[in-house]
Amino acid sequence: MKGEMKAKNLLKFSLLLGISVQFLPGQTLWDNGSVQFNYGSFIPSNTWSVEGSIVPDETGGGSGGYYAAGADTSRLFTLGYKLTQVDSSLVGDLFAVLVTDTGAINTRTYTVNPLADMGTIFFWIPQLSYEFLMQVIDGDVSIDSLLTLNVRIATAGHITVNTVSPTSLSLGFQGAMLDPTTLETFVIANGLINLNNSLPTPDYVAGAVDFDFGGEWYSAAGNFNPIQDPDGAGGITTTSGDTISYSFMTYRLNNTENYDILGMTILNTEEMTSGSVPFVQPGTVDFPQANMFFVRNASFADLFMLISNPAVETLDSLSTTEIYLATSGEVTFTRTPAVWEGIFSAQMFPLGVTPVLVPLQNGSFSLTSEPYVSIREMPVHHQPFDMTLKPAYPNPFNPTVHIPFSLNQQESVELAIYDLNGRLVTTLVRGDMETGGHIIQWQPVNQSSGIYLVRLTAGTEIQTQKIIYLK
């Protein structure tokens, strides 16, 4: 019995290792749609189907996914979930499809053969907790936690990609699934996934934002995709009648489930590439003008609502009550097709609480039209860490940044700087270093303004952070 259990766990581990992917820069995101298929032990007579938004905030179902492309690998990941109320808890089923190709994902049929290729697969996990479902959607799931689940994974079949575009995705699938725990098999037939994108297409798909809010320092950097990155920023240009709106939004996961979100919109009747614009209360008729809000402890659903419409009017629909509006101050900025950057400060007025102004100071932002190279940390299952990469300062910086880190033991270390395309800019440290704290300085030479990645490697551990160079 013990040997049989060990064999089943090893099988489950090998299968799940293949589906626990590190996603590349997200290029296309679909935030809603439908998933359906027939299933059964011998004859697929039962139906599993869901339809709705990727944001699981209530009972019901939803679906979504995204396409990510790198220099030599592309991945298409879609999922559908179904939530039901069991006693006082939400319990969900999860179905997901992963397609991997060495080039772009083509509209063709991909064979499912996990023994030869774990990059193309579909799987089904019933009876998940709501909290765990959120972790799966965020991509923050460890192998250890997946091993405890009843995962049914495809052992044979095919996935056919019919349509893949920025606005829609259509694919079909069928095959046989195995439950590695019980060794029970399921036949899957008539599988169909149709997804859509209702979110606006950002002009700037990644960025970094820093500011001081009432004495608390806020810093966030990442792709404008909360499914991919727990922190991020991006910018969107919209036109309504004679008014042009330049909006940017940044978000930061401040604990396991809530977000801090800052949004800013510059409005004018003419195109702007630079300038200094005052913050005014909503409803002011003078142009140009800027509006800004800061939201604390927002839910995942709140965040997606604001990404769909990053405007002050959206605040009325949020679940959080910790909302602040700018009443004075200004933003100074420059915009090009590749980079939008600037500085800002304001007095923030809280809604629905004691009317005490909160200063927002030393604000800076730098947004880019190119996605970050996504470097996500795999869960670490041992303590203490052999090293700690501490926040670089100042950040943003010019001309020099200080990069502090500490080692718990003598270790062979590499400290390097990369650009957003993953190209090595410079190696600052390579070799053995003593236990304790260290501070390394970097002064860019012949480098353009923008966002760079600091990568610290010590033994088998890797830690990264983003820094902004402003000339």
PDB file of C-alpha atoms in Angstrom, residues 42 51 70 99 139 148 157 199 203-204 223 259 287 295 329 342 349 387 403 405 437:
ATOM      1  CA  PHE A  42     -17.124   5.377 -20.649  1.00  0.00           C
ATOM      2  CA  GLU A  51     -19.950  31.330 -18.686  1.00  0.00           C
ATOM      3  CA  GLY A  70       8.701  35.051 -26.011  1.00  0.00           C
ATOM      4  CA  VAL A  99      -1.004  25.030 -25.364  1.00  0.00           C
ATOM      5  CA  GLY A 139      -0.397  31.908 -10.630  1.00  0.00           C
ATOM      6  CA  THR A 148      -3.108  17.493  -2.162  1.00  0.00           C
ATOM      7  CA  GLY A 157      -6.477  13.687 -27.146  1.00  0.00           C
ATOM      8  CA  LEU A 199     -10.919  45.443 -21.516  1.00  0.00           C
ATOM      9  CA  ASP A 203      -1.032  52.196 -25.020  1.00  0.00           C
ATOM     10  CA  TYR A 204       1.485  51.508 -22.250  1.00  0.00           C
ATOM     11  CA  ASN A 223       2.932  44.482 -16.410  1.00  0.00           C
ATOM     12  CA  TYR A 259      -4.961  45.888  -3.561  1.00  0.00           C
ATOM     13  CA  PHE A 287      -9.143  72.329 -19.589  1.00  0.00           C
ATOM     14  CA  VAL A 295      -8.069  53.342  -3.346  1.00  0.00           C
ATOM     15  CA  GLY A 329      -1.627  69.731  -6.857  1.00  0.00           C
ATOM     16  CA  GLY A 342       6.408  62.286 -15.108  1.00  0.00           C
ATOM     17  CA  PHE A 349      -9.513  64.152   0.266  1.00  0.00           C
ATOM     18  CA  MET A 387      20.092  35.860   0.812  1.00  0.00           C
ATOM     19  CA  ILE A 403      21.580  48.037  -4.348  1.00  0.00           C
ATOM     20  CA  PHE A 405      21.563  42.794  -0.103  1.00  0.00           C
ATOM     21  CA  GLY A 437      25.242  43.072   4.453  1.00  0.00           C
TER      22      GLY A 437
END
